[in-house]
Amino acid sequence: YIPTNGSTVQRAAETCNDSGNSEVFNDSQGVLFANISALADDGSLRTITLGDGSSSNSVSIRYDNPNQITFYTNSGGVNQCSFAANTQTLSFNKCLIKYKANDFSAWVNGFEVGTDLSGVTFPIGTLDRINFDIGYGIYDFYGKAKEIGYYDTALTDEELEYMTSYRSLNEMVTE
């Protein structure tokens, strides 16, 4: 709600303060979920990140190119996994990335789009916030977010498929 008192007021970008701390987020395993769409299909980078305020330790979901979502994790500045999926950028996409030592995967709209069975997770106390950018103020997420979720355990493939699937034809069509 923006009170205007009869005048027009430009709305500032949304912020998400106090989105967690190192006691909320599990450094050894978890799932970052987003039901999102982009505002434009212009190829600009738009990112949602679970991390430490840098790109060195992060779990990210990013609109990269027109019609592409990229998922990746970095631990200690080293890329641990990277997946890309073609999507409809301007439509809502239910997507997630799961991280666990030697068990990474990404899902979009009910389908697993990538797995990696090699890699490490994060030092204890590293993950402490969710950012609507790459983690340090660039690649802001300009888009629509119906739901952002975090789970502090690596869920099963059946749970991940259910979370990213549509429950009915009507739900899929109206999204």
JSON list of C-alpha atoms in Angstrom, two decimals:
[
{"chain": "A", "resi": 1, "resn": "TYR", "atom": "CA", "xyz": [0.00, 0.00, 0.00]},
{"chain": "A", "resi": 2, "resn": "ILE", "atom": "CA", "xyz": [1.44, 3.35, -1.06]},
{"chain": "A", "resi": 3, "resn": "PRO", "atom": "CA", "xyz": [-0.57, 6.35, 0.19]},
{"chain": "A", "resi": 4, "resn": "THR", "atom": "CA", "xyz": [-0.45, 9.06, -2.50]},
{"chain": "A", "resi": 5, "resn": "ASN", "atom": "CA", "xyz": [-2.85, 11.78, -1.32]},
{"chain": "A", "resi": 6, "resn": "GLY", "atom": "CA", "xyz": [-3.97, 12.48, -4.88]},
{"chain": "A", "resi": 7, "resn": "SER", "atom": "CA", "xyz": [-0.53, 12.45, -6.51]},
{"chain": "A", "resi": 8, "resn": "THR", "atom": "CA", "xyz": [1.39, 9.75, -8.39]},
{"chain": "A", "resi": 9, "resn": "VAL", "atom": "CA", "xyz": [4.23, 8.04, -6.51]},
{"chain": "A", "resi": 10, "resn": "GLN", "atom": "CA", "xyz": [6.82, 5.72, -8.05]},
{"chain": "A", "resi": 11, "resn": "ARG", "atom": "CA", "xyz": [7.10, 2.45, -6.15]},
{"chain": "A", "resi": 12, "resn": "ALA", "atom": "CA", "xyz": [10.62, 1.50, -5.08]},
{"chain": "A", "resi": 13, "resn": "ALA", "atom": "CA", "xyz": [12.02, -2.00, -5.50]},
{"chain": "A", "resi": 14, "resn": "GLU", "atom": "CA", "xyz": [10.79, -4.57, -3.01]},
{"chain": "A", "resi": 15, "resn": "THR", "atom": "CA", "xyz": [13.09, -5.55, -0.16]},
{"chain": "A", "resi": 16, "resn": "CYS", "atom": "CA", "xyz": [13.22, -8.56, 2.09]},
{"chain": "A", "resi": 17, "resn": "ASN", "atom": "CA", "xyz": [14.86, -7.59, 5.38]},
{"chain": "A", "resi": 18, "resn": "ASP", "atom": "CA", "xyz": [15.70, -10.11, 8.12]},
{"chain": "A", "resi": 19, "resn": "SER", "atom": "CA", "xyz": [15.21, -13.05, 5.76]},
{"chain": "A", "resi": 20, "resn": "GLY", "atom": "CA", "xyz": [17.08, -15.40, 8.06]},
{"chain": "A", "resi": 21, "resn": "ASN", "atom": "CA", "xyz": [20.42, -16.05, 9.70]},
{"chain": "A", "resi": 22, "resn": "SER", "atom": "CA", "xyz": [22.97, -18.84, 9.92]},
{"chain": "A", "resi": 23, "resn": "GLU", "atom": "CA", "xyz": [20.80, -20.66, 12.48]},
{"chain": "A", "resi": 24, "resn": "VAL", "atom": "CA", "xyz": [17.87, -20.83, 10.01]},
{"chain": "A", "resi": 25, "resn": "PHE", "atom": "CA", "xyz": [19.77, -22.12, 6.97]},
{"chain": "A", "resi": 26, "resn": "ASN", "atom": "CA", "xyz": [21.44, -25.53, 6.82]},
{"chain": "A", "resi": 27, "resn": "ASP", "atom": "CA", "xyz": [24.94, -25.37, 5.31]},
{"chain": "A", "resi": 28, "resn": "SER", "atom": "CA", "xyz": [25.18, -29.10, 4.60]},
{"chain": "A", "resi": 29, "resn": "GLN", "atom": "CA", "xyz": [21.86, -29.70, 2.79]},
{"chain": "A", "resi": 30, "resn": "GLY", "atom": "CA", "xyz": [18.67, -27.97, 1.71]},
{"chain": "A", "resi": 31, "resn": "VAL", "atom": "CA", "xyz": [16.32, -26.85, -1.06]},
{"chain": "A", "resi": 32, "resn": "LEU", "atom": "CA", "xyz": [15.73, -23.36, -2.47]},
{"chain": "A", "resi": 33, "resn": "PHE", "atom": "CA", "xyz": [12.31, -23.17, -4.17]},
{"chain": "A", "resi": 34, "resn": "ALA", "atom": "CA", "xyz": [10.81, -20.37, -6.28]},
{"chain": "A", "resi": 35, "resn": "ASN", "atom": "CA", "xyz": [7.57, -19.94, -8.24]},
{"chain": "A", "resi": 36, "resn": "ILE", "atom": "CA", "xyz": [8.62, -17.03, -10.44]},
{"chain": "A", "resi": 37, "resn": "SER", "atom": "CA", "xyz": [8.36, -15.29, -13.78]},
{"chain": "A", "resi": 38, "resn": "ALA", "atom": "CA", "xyz": [10.33, -12.47, -15.36]},
{"chain": "A", "resi": 39, "resn": "LEU", "atom": "CA", "xyz": [8.88, -9.04, -16.13]},
{"chain": "A", "resi": 40, "resn": "ALA", "atom": "CA", "xyz": [10.54, -8.93, -19.54]},
{"chain": "A", "resi": 41, "resn": "ASP", "atom": "CA", "xyz": [12.26, -11.32, -21.92]},
{"chain": "A", "resi": 42, "resn": "ASP", "atom": "CA", "xyz": [15.24, -9.02, -22.51]},
{"chain": "A", "resi": 43, "resn": "GLY", "atom": "CA", "xyz": [18.15, -11.31, -21.62]},
{"chain": "A", "resi": 44, "resn": "SER", "atom": "CA", "xyz": [19.09, -9.42, -18.46]},
{"chain": "A", "resi": 45, "resn": "LEU", "atom": "CA", "xyz": [20.27, -11.49, -15.50]},
{"chain": "A", "resi": 46, "resn": "ARG", "atom": "CA", "xyz": [17.74, -11.81, -12.64]},
{"chain": "A", "resi": 47, "resn": "THR", "atom": "CA", "xyz": [18.79, -13.83, -9.59]},
{"chain": "A", "resi": 48, "resn": "ILE", "atom": "CA", "xyz": [17.44, -15.19, -6.30]},
{"chain": "A", "resi": 49, "resn": "THR", "atom": "CA", "xyz": [20.24, -16.36, -4.01]},
{"chain": "A", "resi": 50, "resn": "LEU", "atom": "CA", "xyz": [20.68, -18.14, -0.71]},
{"chain": "A", "resi": 51, "resn": "GLY", "atom": "CA", "xyz": [24.14, -17.20, 0.52]},
{"chain": "A", "resi": 52, "resn": "ASP", "atom": "CA", "xyz": [26.47, -15.11, 2.63]},
{"chain": "A", "resi": 53, "resn": "GLY", "atom": "CA", "xyz": [26.29, -11.76, 0.83]},
{"chain": "A", "resi": 54, "resn": "SER", "atom": "CA", "xyz": [28.92, -12.69, -1.77]},
{"chain": "A", "resi": 55, "resn": "SER", "atom": "CA", "xyz": [29.03, -14.95, -4.80]},
{"chain": "A", "resi": 56, "resn": "SER", "atom": "CA", "xyz": [31.65, -17.18, -3.13]},
{"chain": "A", "resi": 57, "resn": "ASN", "atom": "CA", "xyz": [29.12, -19.17, -1.08]},
{"chain": "A", "resi": 58, "resn": "SER", "atom": "CA", "xyz": [25.75, -19.27, -2.77]},
{"chain": "A", "resi": 59, "resn": "VAL", "atom": "CA", "xyz": [22.83, -21.32, -4.04]},
{"chain": "A", "resi": 60, "resn": "SER", "atom": "CA", "xyz": [21.18, -19.49, -6.93]},
{"chain": "A", "resi": 61, "resn": "ILE", "atom": "CA", "xyz": [18.25, -19.58, -9.32]},
{"chain": "A", "resi": 62, "resn": "ARG", "atom": "CA", "xyz": [18.71, -17.16, -12.21]},
{"chain": "A", "resi": 63, "resn": "TYR", "atom": "CA", "xyz": [16.98, -16.12, -15.41]},
{"chain": "A", "resi": 64, "resn": "ASP", "atom": "CA", "xyz": [19.98, -16.01, -17.73]},
{"chain": "A", "resi": 65, "resn": "ASN", "atom": "CA", "xyz": [19.03, -15.71, -21.36]},
{"chain": "A", "resi": 66, "resn": "PRO", "atom": "CA", "xyz": [15.63, -15.38, -22.91]},
{"chain": "A", "resi": 67, "resn": "ASN", "atom": "CA", "xyz": [13.73, -18.56, -22.04]},
{"chain": "A", "resi": 68, "resn": "GLN", "atom": "CA", "xyz": [16.46, -20.03, -19.79]},
{"chain": "A", "resi": 69, "resn": "ILE", "atom": "CA", "xyz": [16.76, -20.58, -16.05]},
{"chain": "A", "resi": 70, "resn": "THR", "atom": "CA", "xyz": [20.18, -21.44, -14.64]},
{"chain": "A", "resi": 71, "resn": "PHE", "atom": "CA", "xyz": [20.78, -23.10, -11.26]},
{"chain": "A", "resi": 72, "resn": "TYR", "atom": "CA", "xyz": [24.16, -23.17, -9.56]},
{"chain": "A", "resi": 73, "resn": "THR", "atom": "CA", "xyz": [26.01, -23.46, -6.27]},
{"chain": "A", "resi": 74, "resn": "ASN", "atom": "CA", "xyz": [29.38, -22.02, -5.34]},
{"chain": "A", "resi": 75, "resn": "SER", "atom": "CA", "xyz": [31.29, -23.05, -2.22]},
{"chain": "A", "resi": 76, "resn": "GLY", "atom": "CA", "xyz": [34.47, -21.20, -1.30]},
{"chain": "A", "resi": 77, "resn": "GLY", "atom": "CA", "xyz": [34.40, -19.48, -4.68]},
{"chain": "A", "resi": 78, "resn": "VAL", "atom": "CA", "xyz": [34.40, -22.82, -6.56]},
{"chain": "A", "resi": 79, "resn": "ASN", "atom": "CA", "xyz": [31.43, -23.84, -8.69]},
{"chain": "A", "resi": 80, "resn": "GLN", "atom": "CA", "xyz": [29.96, -27.10, -7.39]},
{"chain": "A", "resi": 81, "resn": "CYS", "atom": "CA", "xyz": [27.12, -27.54, -9.89]},
{"chain": "A", "resi": 82, "resn": "SER", "atom": "CA", "xyz": [25.46, -25.71, -12.74]},
{"chain": "A", "resi": 83, "resn": "PHE", "atom": "CA", "xyz": [22.28, -26.63, -14.61]},
{"chain": "A", "resi": 84, "resn": "ALA", "atom": "CA", "xyz": [20.28, -24.83, -17.30]},
{"chain": "A", "resi": 85, "resn": "ALA", "atom": "CA", "xyz": [16.70, -25.37, -18.41]},
{"chain": "A", "resi": 86, "resn": "ASN", "atom": "CA", "xyz": [14.72, -23.84, -21.25]},
{"chain": "A", "resi": 87, "resn": "THR", "atom": "CA", "xyz": [11.43, -22.35, -20.08]},
{"chain": "A", "resi": 88, "resn": "GLN", "atom": "CA", "xyz": [8.86, -19.73, -20.90]},
{"chain": "A", "resi": 89, "resn": "THR", "atom": "CA", "xyz": [10.44, -16.75, -19.16]},
{"chain": "A", "resi": 90, "resn": "LEU", "atom": "CA", "xyz": [7.27, -14.65, -18.93]},
{"chain": "A", "resi": 91, "resn": "SER", "atom": "CA", "xyz": [5.18, -17.55, -17.60]},
{"chain": "A", "resi": 92, "resn": "PHE", "atom": "CA", "xyz": [5.37, -18.68, -14.00]},
{"chain": "A", "resi": 93, "resn": "ASN", "atom": "CA", "xyz": [7.85, -21.51, -13.43]},
{"chain": "A", "resi": 94, "resn": "LYS", "atom": "CA", "xyz": [7.98, -23.68, -10.33]},
{"chain": "A", "resi": 95, "resn": "CYS", "atom": "CA", "xyz": [11.68, -24.34, -9.91]},
{"chain": "A", "resi": 96, "resn": "LEU", "atom": "CA", "xyz": [14.11, -25.44, -7.23]},
{"chain": "A", "resi": 97, "resn": "ILE", "atom": "CA", "xyz": [17.66, -26.46, -6.55]},
{"chain": "A", "resi": 98, "resn": "LYS", "atom": "CA", "xyz": [18.63, -29.14, -4.02]},
{"chain": "A", "resi": 99, "resn": "TYR", "atom": "CA", "xyz": [22.09, -29.15, -2.46]},
{"chain": "A", "resi": 100, "resn": "LYS", "atom": "CA", "xyz": [23.78, -31.85, -0.42]},
{"chain": "A", "resi": 101, "resn": "ALA", "atom": "CA", "xyz": [27.36, -33.15, -0.52]},
{"chain": "A", "resi": 102, "resn": "ASN", "atom": "CA", "xyz": [27.69, -35.25, -3.68]},
{"chain": "A", "resi": 103, "resn": "ASP", "atom": "CA", "xyz": [23.95, -34.84, -4.43]},
{"chain": "A", "resi": 104, "resn": "PHE", "atom": "CA", "xyz": [22.80, -31.74, -6.33]},
{"chain": "A", "resi": 105, "resn": "SER", "atom": "CA", "xyz": [19.74, -31.47, -8.57]},
{"chain": "A", "resi": 106, "resn": "ALA", "atom": "CA", "xyz": [17.44, -28.93, -10.21]},
{"chain": "A", "resi": 107, "resn": "TRP", "atom": "CA", "xyz": [13.75, -29.21, -11.08]},
{"chain": "A", "resi": 108, "resn": "VAL", "atom": "CA", "xyz": [11.43, -27.10, -13.25]},
{"chain": "A", "resi": 109, "resn": "ASN", "atom": "CA", "xyz": [7.67, -27.59, -13.56]},
{"chain": "A", "resi": 110, "resn": "GLY", "atom": "CA", "xyz": [7.72, -31.20, -12.38]},
{"chain": "A", "resi": 111, "resn": "PHE", "atom": "CA", "xyz": [10.80, -32.36, -14.31]},
{"chain": "A", "resi": 112, "resn": "GLU", "atom": "CA", "xyz": [14.33, -32.94, -13.10]},
{"chain": "A", "resi": 113, "resn": "VAL", "atom": "CA", "xyz": [16.55, -30.87, -15.41]},
{"chain": "A", "resi": 114, "resn": "GLY", "atom": "CA", "xyz": [19.95, -31.70, -13.97]},
{"chain": "A", "resi": 115, "resn": "THR", "atom": "CA", "xyz": [21.85, -33.78, -11.45]},
{"chain": "A", "resi": 116, "resn": "ASP", "atom": "CA", "xyz": [25.43, -33.76, -10.21]},
{"chain": "A", "resi": 117, "resn": "LEU", "atom": "CA", "xyz": [26.71, -36.44, -7.85]},
{"chain": "A", "resi": 118, "resn": "SER", "atom": "CA", "xyz": [30.00, -34.73, -7.06]},
{"chain": "A", "resi": 119, "resn": "GLY", "atom": "CA", "xyz": [30.65, -31.63, -4.99]},
{"chain": "A", "resi": 120, "resn": "VAL", "atom": "CA", "xyz": [30.91, -30.14, -1.52]},
{"chain": "A", "resi": 121, "resn": "THR", "atom": "CA", "xyz": [28.54, -27.87, 0.38]},
{"chain": "A", "resi": 122, "resn": "PHE", "atom": "CA", "xyz": [29.34, -24.91, 2.62]},
{"chain": "A", "resi": 123, "resn": "PRO", "atom": "CA", "xyz": [31.42, -24.14, 5.72]},
{"chain": "A", "resi": 124, "resn": "ILE", "atom": "CA", "xyz": [29.33, -24.07, 8.92]},
{"chain": "A", "resi": 125, "resn": "GLY", "atom": "CA", "xyz": [27.60, -20.73, 9.48]},
{"chain": "A", "resi": 126, "resn": "THR", "atom": "CA", "xyz": [28.11, -19.55, 5.90]},
{"chain": "A", "resi": 127, "resn": "LEU", "atom": "CA", "xyz": [24.54, -19.37, 4.56]},
{"chain": "A", "resi": 128, "resn": "ASP", "atom": "CA", "xyz": [22.68, -16.61, 6.37]},
{"chain": "A", "resi": 129, "resn": "ARG", "atom": "CA", "xyz": [20.32, -14.78, 3.96]},
{"chain": "A", "resi": 130, "resn": "ILE", "atom": "CA", "xyz": [18.12, -14.90, 0.90]},
{"chain": "A", "resi": 131, "resn": "ASN", "atom": "CA", "xyz": [18.72, -12.09, -1.58]},
{"chain": "A", "resi": 132, "resn": "PHE", "atom": "CA", "xyz": [16.75, -10.96, -4.62]},
{"chain": "A", "resi": 133, "resn": "ASP", "atom": "CA", "xyz": [20.07, -10.49, -6.43]},
{"chain": "A", "resi": 134, "resn": "ILE", "atom": "CA", "xyz": [23.31, -12.45, -6.88]},
{"chain": "A", "resi": 135, "resn": "GLY", "atom": "CA", "xyz": [24.17, -11.80, -3.24]},
{"chain": "A", "resi": 136, "resn": "TYR", "atom": "CA", "xyz": [26.11, -8.57, -3.31]},
{"chain": "A", "resi": 137, "resn": "GLY", "atom": "CA", "xyz": [23.86, -6.07, -5.04]},
{"chain": "A", "resi": 138, "resn": "ILE", "atom": "CA", "xyz": [23.98, -6.85, -8.77]},
{"chain": "A", "resi": 139, "resn": "TYR", "atom": "CA", "xyz": [21.70, -8.91, -11.05]},
{"chain": "A", "resi": 140, "resn": "ASP", "atom": "CA", "xyz": [18.61, -7.83, -9.11]},
{"chain": "A", "resi": 141, "resn": "PHE", "atom": "CA", "xyz": [15.57, -10.04, -9.53]},
{"chain": "A", "resi": 142, "resn": "TYR", "atom": "CA", "xyz": [13.05, -8.00, -11.51]},
{"chain": "A", "resi": 143, "resn": "GLY", "atom": "CA", "xyz": [10.11, -10.30, -11.88]},
{"chain": "A", "resi": 144, "resn": "LYS", "atom": "CA", "xyz": [7.06, -11.77, -10.22]},
{"chain": "A", "resi": 145, "resn": "ALA", "atom": "CA", "xyz": [7.39, -14.12, -7.25]},
{"chain": "A", "resi": 146, "resn": "LYS", "atom": "CA", "xyz": [4.33, -16.06, -6.13]},
{"chain": "A", "resi": 147, "resn": "GLU", "atom": "CA", "xyz": [6.31, -18.10, -3.65]},
{"chain": "A", "resi": 148, "resn": "ILE", "atom": "CA", "xyz": [9.87, -18.39, -2.36]},
{"chain": "A", "resi": 149, "resn": "GLY", "atom": "CA", "xyz": [10.59, -21.32, -0.08]},
{"chain": "A", "resi": 150, "resn": "TYR", "atom": "CA", "xyz": [13.51, -22.82, 1.76]},
{"chain": "A", "resi": 151, "resn": "TYR", "atom": "CA", "xyz": [13.75, -26.31, 3.23]},
{"chain": "A", "resi": 152, "resn": "ASP", "atom": "CA", "xyz": [16.60, -27.14, 5.60]},
{"chain": "A", "resi": 153, "resn": "THR", "atom": "CA", "xyz": [16.91, -30.74, 4.44]},
{"chain": "A", "resi": 154, "resn": "ALA", "atom": "CA", "xyz": [17.46, -32.43, 1.08]},
{"chain": "A", "resi": 155, "resn": "LEU", "atom": "CA", "xyz": [14.02, -33.69, 0.06]},
{"chain": "A", "resi": 156, "resn": "THR", "atom": "CA", "xyz": [13.34, -36.88, -1.92]},
{"chain": "A", "resi": 157, "resn": "ASP", "atom": "CA", "xyz": [12.88, -36.85, -5.68]},
{"chain": "A", "resi": 158, "resn": "GLU", "atom": "CA", "xyz": [9.17, -37.61, -5.19]},
{"chain": "A", "resi": 159, "resn": "GLU", "atom": "CA", "xyz": [8.80, -34.56, -2.93]},
{"chain": "A", "resi": 160, "resn": "LEU", "atom": "CA", "xyz": [10.72, -32.35, -5.37]},
{"chain": "A", "resi": 161, "resn": "GLU", "atom": "CA", "xyz": [8.59, -33.50, -8.29]},
{"chain": "A", "resi": 162, "resn": "TYR", "atom": "CA", "xyz": [5.39, -32.85, -6.31]},
{"chain": "A", "resi": 163, "resn": "MET", "atom": "CA", "xyz": [6.53, -29.36, -5.24]},
{"chain": "A", "resi": 164, "resn": "THR", "atom": "CA", "xyz": [7.26, -28.26, -8.80]},
{"chain": "A", "resi": 165, "resn": "SER", "atom": "CA", "xyz": [4.28, -29.95, -10.51]},
{"chain": "A", "resi": 166, "resn": "TYR", "atom": "CA", "xyz": [0.88, -28.52, -11.27]},
{"chain": "A", "resi": 167, "resn": "ARG", "atom": "CA", "xyz": [-1.95, -30.19, -9.36]},
{"chain": "A", "resi": 168, "resn": "SER", "atom": "CA", "xyz": [-4.51, -29.88, -12.16]},
{"chain": "A", "resi": 169, "resn": "LEU", "atom": "CA", "xyz": [-4.88, -28.86, -15.78]},
{"chain": "A", "resi": 170, "resn": "ASN", "atom": "CA", "xyz": [-6.79, -25.78, -14.60]},
{"chain": "A", "resi": 171, "resn": "GLU", "atom": "CA", "xyz": [-3.88, -24.71, -12.36]},
{"chain": "A", "resi": 172, "resn": "MET", "atom": "CA", "xyz": [-1.42, -25.12, -15.22]},
{"chain": "A", "resi": 173, "resn": "VAL", "atom": "CA", "xyz": [-3.57, -23.14, -17.67]},
{"chain": "A", "resi": 174, "resn": "THR", "atom": "CA", "xyz": [-4.29, -20.28, -15.25]},
{"chain": "A", "resi": 175, "resn": "GLU", "atom": "CA", "xyz": [-0.61, -19.90, -14.31]}
]
